[in-house]
Coordinates of C-alpha atoms in Angstrom, one line a residue:
X94 CA 4.7 70.7 -125.4
X95 CA 1.2 69.7 -124.3
X96 CA 0.7 68.7 -120.6
X97 CA -1.8 66.2 -119.3
X98 CA -4.9 67.5 -117.6
X99 CA -6.9 65.9 -114.9
X100 CA -5.0 62.6 -115.1
X101 CA -3.7 60.7 -112.2
X102 CA -0.5 58.8 -112.4
X103 CA 0.9 56.3 -109.8
X104 CA 4.0 57.2 -107.9
X105 CA 7.0 55.1 -109.2
X106 CA 8.1 52.6 -106.5
X107 CA 11.2 54.6 -105.7
X108 CA 9.2 57.8 -105.4
X109 CA 6.9 56.2 -102.9
X110 CA 9.8 54.7 -101.0
X111 CA 11.5 58.1 -100.7
X112 CA 8.3 59.7 -99.6
X113 CA 7.8 56.9 -97.0
X114 CA 11.3 57.6 -95.7
X115 CA 10.5 61.3 -95.5
X116 CA 7.4 60.6 -93.4
X117 CA 9.8 59.3 -90.6
X118 CA 11.0 62.9 -90.3
X119 CA 8.3 64.8 -92.2
X120 CA 9.3 68.3 -90.8
X121 CA 12.9 67.9 -91.9
X122 CA 14.8 68.8 -95.1
X123 CA 15.8 65.1 -95.5
X124 CA 14.7 65.1 -99.1
X125 CA 15.9 68.5 -100.2
X126 CA 18.4 68.9 -103.1
X127 CA 19.4 72.5 -102.9
X128 CA 22.3 74.8 -103.8
X129 CA 22.9 78.5 -103.4
X130 CA 25.0 80.1 -106.1
X131 CA 26.7 83.6 -106.1
X132 CA 26.4 84.8 -109.7
X133 CA 28.7 87.0 -111.6
X134 CA 28.0 90.7 -111.6
X135 CA 27.8 90.5 -115.4
X136 CA 24.6 88.5 -115.2
X137 CA 21.4 90.3 -116.3
X138 CA 19.1 89.1 -113.6
X139 CA 15.8 89.9 -115.3
X140 CA 16.9 88.0 -118.4
X141 CA 18.2 85.2 -116.2
X142 CA 14.7 85.0 -114.6
X143 CA 13.2 84.6 -118.1
X144 CA 15.7 81.8 -118.9
X145 CA 14.8 79.9 -115.8
X146 CA 11.0 80.3 -116.4
X147 CA 11.4 79.1 -120.0
X148 CA 13.0 75.9 -118.7
X149 CA 10.5 75.4 -115.9
X150 CA 7.7 75.7 -118.5
X151 CA 9.3 73.2 -120.9
X152 CA 9.3 70.2 -118.6
X153 CA 6.2 68.5 -117.1
X154 CA 8.2 67.4 -114.0
X155 CA 7.9 71.0 -112.7
X156 CA 4.1 70.8 -112.9
X157 CA 4.2 67.6 -110.8
X158 CA 2.0 67.6 -107.7
X159 CA 1.5 64.7 -105.2
X160 CA -2.2 64.3 -104.4
X161 CA -4.6 61.7 -103.0
X162 CA -6.7 60.0 -105.7
X163 CA -10.3 61.2 -105.2
X164 CA -11.7 57.6 -105.6
X165 CA -9.1 55.3 -104.1
X166 CA -7.3 57.8 -101.7
X167 CA -4.0 56.4 -102.9
X168 CA -1.1 58.9 -103.0
X169 CA -0.5 59.6 -106.7
X170 CA 0.8 62.4 -108.9
X171 CA -0.5 64.8 -111.5
X172 CA 1.4 66.8 -114.1
X173 CA -0.8 69.8 -114.7
X174 CA 0.0 72.1 -111.7
X175 CA 0.5 75.8 -112.2
X176 CA 4.0 77.2 -112.4
X177 CA 4.4 80.5 -110.6
X178 CA 7.0 82.6 -112.5
X179 CA 10.3 83.2 -110.8
X180 CA 11.0 86.8 -110.1
X181 CA 14.0 88.8 -109.0
X182 CA 13.9 90.0 -105.4
X183 CA 15.8 93.3 -104.9
X184 CA 16.8 93.4 -101.3
X185 CA 19.6 94.8 -99.0
X186 CA 22.6 92.7 -98.0
X187 CA 21.2 92.6 -94.5
X188 CA 17.9 91.3 -95.7
X189 CA 19.6 88.6 -97.8
X190 CA 21.6 87.4 -94.8
X191 CA 18.4 86.8 -93.0
X192 CA 16.8 85.1 -96.0
X193 CA 19.8 82.8 -96.5
X194 CA 19.3 81.3 -93.0
X195 CA 15.8 80.2 -94.0
X196 CA 16.2 79.1 -97.5
X197 CA 16.3 75.4 -96.6
X198 CA 12.7 74.6 -95.6
X199 CA 10.8 71.3 -95.4
X200 CA 8.5 70.5 -98.3
X201 CA 4.8 70.2 -97.7
X202 CA 4.2 67.7 -100.4
X203 CA 0.5 67.4 -100.8
X204 CA -0.8 69.4 -103.8
X205 CA 2.2 71.8 -103.5
X206 CA 5.0 72.7 -105.9
X207 CA 8.0 70.3 -105.4
X208 CA 10.7 72.8 -106.3
X209 CA 11.8 76.3 -105.3
X210 CA 13.9 78.8 -107.3
X211 CA 14.7 82.2 -105.8
X212 CA 16.7 85.0 -107.4
X213 CA 18.2 87.8 -105.3
X214 CA 20.0 91.0 -106.2
X215 CA 21.6 93.1 -103.4
X216 CA 23.7 96.2 -103.7
X217 CA 26.9 94.0 -103.7
X218 CA 25.9 90.6 -105.1
X219 CA 23.6 88.5 -107.2
X220 CA 22.4 85.0 -106.1
X221 CA 20.2 82.1 -107.3
X222 CA 18.9 79.4 -105.0
X223 CA 17.4 76.2 -106.4
X224 CA 16.0 73.4 -104.4
X225 CA 14.1 70.3 -105.6
X226 CA 12.3 67.5 -103.7
X227 CA 14.3 64.3 -104.1
X228 CA 11.2 62.2 -105.0
X229 CA 10.8 64.2 -108.2
X230 CA 14.4 65.1 -109.1
X231 CA 17.7 63.4 -108.7
X232 CA 21.2 65.0 -108.5
X233 CA 21.9 64.6 -112.2
X234 CA 18.7 66.4 -113.2
X235 CA 19.1 69.1 -110.5
X236 CA 22.8 69.9 -110.8
X237 CA 23.5 69.2 -114.4
X238 CA 20.5 69.0 -116.7
X239 CA 18.6 71.9 -115.2
X240 CA 21.6 74.3 -114.9
X241 CA 22.9 73.4 -118.4
X242 CA 19.5 74.1 -120.0
X243 CA 19.2 77.4 -118.0
X244 CA 22.6 78.4 -119.4
X245 CA 21.5 77.6 -123.0
X246 CA 18.3 79.6 -122.5
X247 CA 20.3 82.5 -121.1
X248 CA 22.5 82.4 -124.1
X249 CA 19.5 82.5 -126.4
X250 CA 20.1 79.1 -127.8
X251 CA 16.8 77.4 -128.5
X252 CA 17.0 73.7 -128.0
X253 CA 15.7 71.8 -131.0
X254 CA 15.1 68.6 -129.1
X255 CA 11.5 68.1 -128.0
X256 CA 11.4 67.9 -124.2
X257 CA 10.7 64.4 -122.9
X258 CA 7.7 63.7 -120.7
X259 CA 8.3 62.3 -117.2
X260 CA 4.6 61.6 -117.0
X261 CA 4.8 59.4 -120.1
X262 CA 7.8 57.6 -118.6
X263 CA 5.9 56.9 -115.4
X264 CA 2.9 55.6 -117.3
X265 CA 5.0 53.3 -119.5
X266 CA 6.8 51.8 -116.5
X267 CA 3.5 51.2 -114.7
X268 CA 2.3 49.1 -117.7
X269 CA 5.2 46.5 -117.6
X270 CA 3.5 43.1 -117.1
X271 CA 4.1 41.3 -113.8
X272 CA 5.3 38.3 -115.8
X273 CA 8.3 40.3 -117.0
X274 CA 9.2 41.3 -113.4
X275 CA 8.8 38.0 -111.6
X276 CA 12.3 36.7 -112.3
X277 CA 13.8 39.9 -110.9
X278 CA 11.6 39.9 -107.9
X279 CA 12.9 36.4 -107.0
X280 CA 16.5 37.5 -107.5
X281 CA 16.2 40.5 -105.2
X282 CA 14.3 38.7 -102.5
X283 CA 16.9 35.9 -102.5
X284 CA 19.8 38.4 -102.3
X285 CA 18.3 40.4 -99.4
X286 CA 16.9 37.4 -97.4
X287 CA 20.0 37.1 -95.2
X288 CA 20.1 40.7 -94.2
X289 CA 20.4 41.2 -90.4
X290 CA 21.2 44.7 -89.1
X291 CA 23.1 43.1 -86.2
X292 CA 25.4 41.4 -88.7
X293 CA 25.5 43.7 -91.7
X294 CA 25.7 47.2 -90.2
X295 CA 28.7 48.6 -88.3
X296 CA 27.9 47.8 -84.6
X297 CA 25.4 50.4 -83.4
X298 CA 25.1 52.2 -80.0
X299 CA 22.7 54.8 -78.7
X300 CA 24.4 58.2 -78.2
X301 CA 21.4 60.0 -77.0
X302 CA 20.7 62.0 -80.1
X303 CA 17.2 61.8 -81.7
X304 CA 16.8 59.2 -84.5
X305 CA 17.8 60.5 -87.9
X306 CA 20.1 63.2 -86.5
X307 CA 22.5 64.1 -89.3
X308 CA 26.2 63.5 -88.8
X309 CA 28.8 64.0 -91.5
X310 CA 32.5 63.2 -91.9
X311 CA 34.5 64.3 -94.9
X312 CA 37.8 62.5 -95.6
X313 CA 40.5 62.8 -98.2
X314 CA 41.4 59.3 -99.5
X315 CA 45.2 59.2 -99.3
X316 CA 46.1 55.8 -100.8
X317 CA 44.9 55.9 -104.4
X318 CA 44.9 58.3 -107.4
X319 CA 43.1 58.0 -110.7
X320 CA 46.3 57.1 -112.5
X321 CA 45.8 53.6 -111.0
X322 CA 42.6 53.1 -113.0
X323 CA 44.1 54.5 -116.2
X324 CA 46.9 52.0 -115.9
X325 CA 44.8 48.9 -114.9
X326 CA 41.5 49.8 -116.7
X327 CA 39.6 48.6 -113.6
X328 CA 36.1 50.0 -113.2
X329 CA 36.2 52.7 -110.5
X330 CA 32.6 52.2 -109.3
X331 CA 33.1 48.5 -108.9
X332 CA 36.5 48.9 -107.2
X333 CA 35.2 51.3 -104.6
X334 CA 32.0 49.4 -104.1
X335 CA 34.1 46.3 -103.5
X336 CA 36.3 48.2 -101.1
X337 CA 33.2 49.4 -99.2
X338 CA 31.8 45.9 -99.0
X339 CA 35.1 44.6 -97.6
X340 CA 35.2 47.5 -95.1
X341 CA 31.7 46.7 -94.0
X342 CA 32.5 43.1 -93.5
X343 CA 35.7 43.9 -91.5
X344 CA 34.0 46.5 -89.3
X345 CA 31.0 44.3 -88.6
X346 CA 33.2 41.3 -88.0
X347 CA 30.7 39.1 -90.0
X348 CA 32.7 38.3 -93.2
X349 CA 29.6 39.2 -95.1
X350 CA 28.2 42.3 -96.7
X351 CA 24.6 43.0 -97.6
X352 CA 24.2 46.6 -98.7
X353 CA 23.1 48.7 -101.6
X354 CA 24.6 50.9 -104.3
X355 CA 23.1 53.9 -106.2
X356 CA 23.0 53.9 -110.0
X357 CA 22.0 57.0 -111.9
X358 CA 19.4 55.0 -113.7
X359 CA 20.1 56.6 -117.1
X360 CA 21.0 53.8 -119.5
X361 CA 20.1 55.3 -122.9
X362 CA 20.2 58.6 -124.7
X363 CA 16.6 59.5 -123.9
X364 CA 16.9 58.7 -120.2
X365 CA 20.1 60.7 -120.0
X366 CA 18.2 63.9 -120.9
X367 CA 15.0 63.2 -119.0
X368 CA 14.3 65.8 -116.3
X369 CA 13.1 63.9 -113.2
X370 CA 14.0 61.2 -110.7
X371 CA 15.8 58.3 -112.5
X372 CA 18.3 56.9 -110.0
X373 CA 17.9 53.5 -108.5
X374 CA 19.2 52.0 -105.3
X375 CA 20.3 48.4 -106.1
X376 CA 21.1 45.8 -103.4
X377 CA 24.4 44.0 -103.5
X378 CA 25.7 41.1 -101.3
X379 CA 28.8 39.1 -100.8
X380 CA 29.9 36.2 -98.6
X381 CA 33.7 36.5 -97.9
X382 CA 34.0 33.2 -96.1
X383 CA 35.2 31.8 -99.4
X384 CA 38.6 33.2 -100.0
X385 CA 39.4 34.6 -103.4
X386 CA 41.8 37.1 -104.9
X387 CA 40.8 40.7 -105.3
X388 CA 41.0 40.3 -109.1
X389 CA 38.5 37.4 -109.0
X390 CA 36.3 39.3 -106.5
X391 CA 36.1 42.4 -108.7
X392 CA 35.4 40.3 -111.8
X393 CA 32.5 38.4 -110.1
X394 CA 31.2 41.6 -108.5
X395 CA 31.1 43.2 -112.0
X396 CA 28.9 40.3 -113.0
X397 CA 26.6 40.8 -110.0
X398 CA 26.4 44.6 -110.9
X399 CA 25.4 43.8 -114.5
X400 CA 22.8 41.3 -113.4
X401 CA 21.4 43.8 -111.0
X402 CA 21.1 46.4 -113.8
X403 CA 19.3 43.8 -115.9
X404 CA 16.7 43.5 -113.1
X405 CA 16.4 47.2 -112.2
X406 CA 12.7 47.4 -113.3
X407 CA 11.9 44.6 -110.7
X408 CA 13.2 46.8 -107.8
X409 CA 9.6 47.7 -107.0
X410 CA 9.5 44.7 -104.7
X411 CA 12.6 46.0 -102.8
X412 CA 11.1 49.5 -102.4
X413 CA 7.5 48.4 -101.7
X414 CA 8.5 45.8 -99.0
X415 CA 11.3 48.0 -97.5
X416 CA 13.8 45.2 -98.0
X417 CA 16.9 47.5 -98.0
X418 CA 15.5 50.2 -95.7
X419 CA 18.3 49.7 -93.1
X420 CA 21.2 48.8 -95.5
X421 CA 24.4 50.9 -95.8
X422 CA 24.3 52.6 -99.2
X423 CA 27.1 53.5 -101.5
X424 CA 27.5 55.9 -104.4
X425 CA 30.4 56.8 -106.6
X426 CA 30.3 60.1 -108.4
X427 CA 32.5 61.1 -111.3
X428 CA 32.4 64.4 -113.1
X429 CA 29.8 65.8 -110.8
X430 CA 28.8 69.3 -111.5
X431 CA 30.7 71.3 -108.9
X432 CA 31.1 74.2 -111.3
X433 CA 28.2 76.2 -112.7
X434 CA 28.6 78.5 -115.7
X435 CA 25.9 80.9 -117.0
X436 CA 26.6 82.9 -120.1
X437 CA 30.4 82.3 -119.9
X438 CA 30.3 83.5 -116.3
X439 CA 31.2 81.2 -113.4
X440 CA 29.0 81.0 -110.4
X441 CA 30.4 80.3 -106.9
X442 CA 28.8 77.7 -104.6
X443 CA 27.8 79.3 -101.2
X444 CA 28.0 76.8 -98.4
X445 CA 24.8 76.3 -96.4
X446 CA 25.4 74.4 -93.2
X447 CA 23.0 71.8 -91.8
X448 CA 20.4 73.3 -89.4
X449 CA 18.2 71.9 -86.7
X450 CA 15.7 70.5 -89.3
X451 CA 18.3 68.6 -91.2
X452 CA 18.1 64.8 -91.1
X453 CA 19.9 61.8 -92.6
X454 CA 18.2 59.3 -94.8
X455 CA 20.0 56.1 -93.8
X456 CA 22.1 54.6 -91.0
X457 CA 25.2 55.2 -93.1
X458 CA 25.7 56.6 -96.6
X459 CA 29.1 56.2 -98.3
X460 CA 29.8 58.7 -101.0
X461 CA 33.1 58.6 -103.0
X462 CA 33.8 61.5 -105.4
X463 CA 36.3 61.7 -108.2
X464 CA 38.1 65.0 -108.1
X465 CA 39.6 67.0 -110.9
X466 CA 43.0 66.7 -109.2
X467 CA 43.1 62.9 -109.7
X468 CA 42.3 62.4 -106.0
X469 CA 39.2 60.9 -104.4
X470 CA 37.2 62.3 -101.5
X471 CA 34.9 60.4 -99.1
X472 CA 31.7 61.8 -97.6
X473 CA 30.1 59.7 -94.9
X474 CA 26.6 60.8 -93.8
X475 CA 25.4 58.9 -90.8
X476 CA 22.7 58.6 -88.1
X477 CA 24.3 60.3 -85.1
X478 CA 22.0 58.6 -82.8
X479 CA 23.7 55.3 -83.7
X480 CA 27.3 56.2 -84.4
X481 CA 29.9 58.6 -83.0
X482 CA 32.1 60.7 -85.2
X483 CA 35.1 58.7 -84.0
X484 CA 33.6 55.5 -85.2
X485 CA 32.7 56.9 -88.6
X486 CA 36.2 58.3 -89.0
X487 CA 37.6 54.8 -88.2
X488 CA 35.3 53.5 -91.0
X489 CA 36.9 56.0 -93.4
X490 CA 40.5 55.1 -92.3
X491 CA 39.8 51.4 -92.6
X492 CA 38.3 51.9 -96.1
X493 CA 41.4 53.9 -97.1
X494 CA 43.7 51.2 -95.9
X495 CA 41.7 48.5 -97.7
X496 CA 41.8 50.6 -100.9
X497 CA 45.6 50.5 -100.6
X498 CA 45.8 46.8 -100.2
X499 CA 43.4 46.1 -103.0
X500 CA 45.7 47.7 -105.6
X501 CA 47.6 44.4 -105.5
X502 CA 44.9 42.5 -107.2
X503 CA 46.6 39.2 -106.3
X504 CA 45.8 39.8 -102.6
X505 CA 43.4 37.3 -101.0
X506 CA 40.4 38.7 -99.3
X507 CA 41.4 36.7 -96.2
X508 CA 44.5 38.9 -96.0
X509 CA 42.2 41.9 -95.6
X510 CA 39.6 40.4 -93.3
X511 CA 41.8 38.2 -91.2

């Protein structure tokens, strides 16, 4: 495909929002999406490098650079950067152990590549490390689209589909008339107007840690299995979003929830195969002073979710004005790519622990994952300067109990909140 040359594109509002967040902790790995994989001994590393390079050269997102416009000085992006070919590094096991500790590095984002891919072969093992800056790639693109296309290239299967241009997507979005966005702007501003971090966050304290210090709690949800959703046909995302909103209201003691939820932003066939950042963080809000049944609540919440998706292109006002900067965020992930296969050979994820340059993006992120076992796991990432591990674990246990009670859809919300 042909790539644009000497053309400046605006940052999408969510890109600018993520970059602005990162500036709060610029020397951290806050915006890194990385994974280290141990490959099968059967993998031909030189051929694997060729497969990766072919994918990198097919998509303009990997040529993306953030630069300052020479006339306006605005931060913008270009899509004609050079791609340095990925090469195999043949090193000792001892050298690899040293390298592995330093794989996670902050991105210097001005006129630099916004991805890293390293290949290592030692006398005993083979590895690939891939890392993408979150303001140009989301989890779907990084963990699914990229690895799937590398696998196809490694198998020698040429894709017949013409690669989609992220630059073209950015340009088309920037040309949406203001008149088409105005109704959505009013909708989002009205929804977020009541937000008060004293009312709509779990009560915060100061624990002496520096702001943005990353804390994490993993919790296995005990009170629900996916058979419940097969039987009832309730929407999993909306059910767990509703449970999180109720938990937030109960923990905060306000009987209100103002928070946000993350949608993958891929609503049609073209978007579902576009390599780049597509996700959106949509506000959601509920006043539980009016008592209703869980069935009625979930039905109305589904309506709010659908209305929000209708106005997703108007989220620029939310990002540009920082209207949800301090909100709790929620994401439900199903069929996430926890397994990687290249040429019929499975790769093993190697755990990389947080280090002293890790940082959390929000006060509290609630991530619920659907597991292959039919169970659900909960990951809570939190600002350890505001919350203790004990408090976050209490949030997890409270959510688990609310999930149990919600399975009787005739339950009144007042029975949960008191």
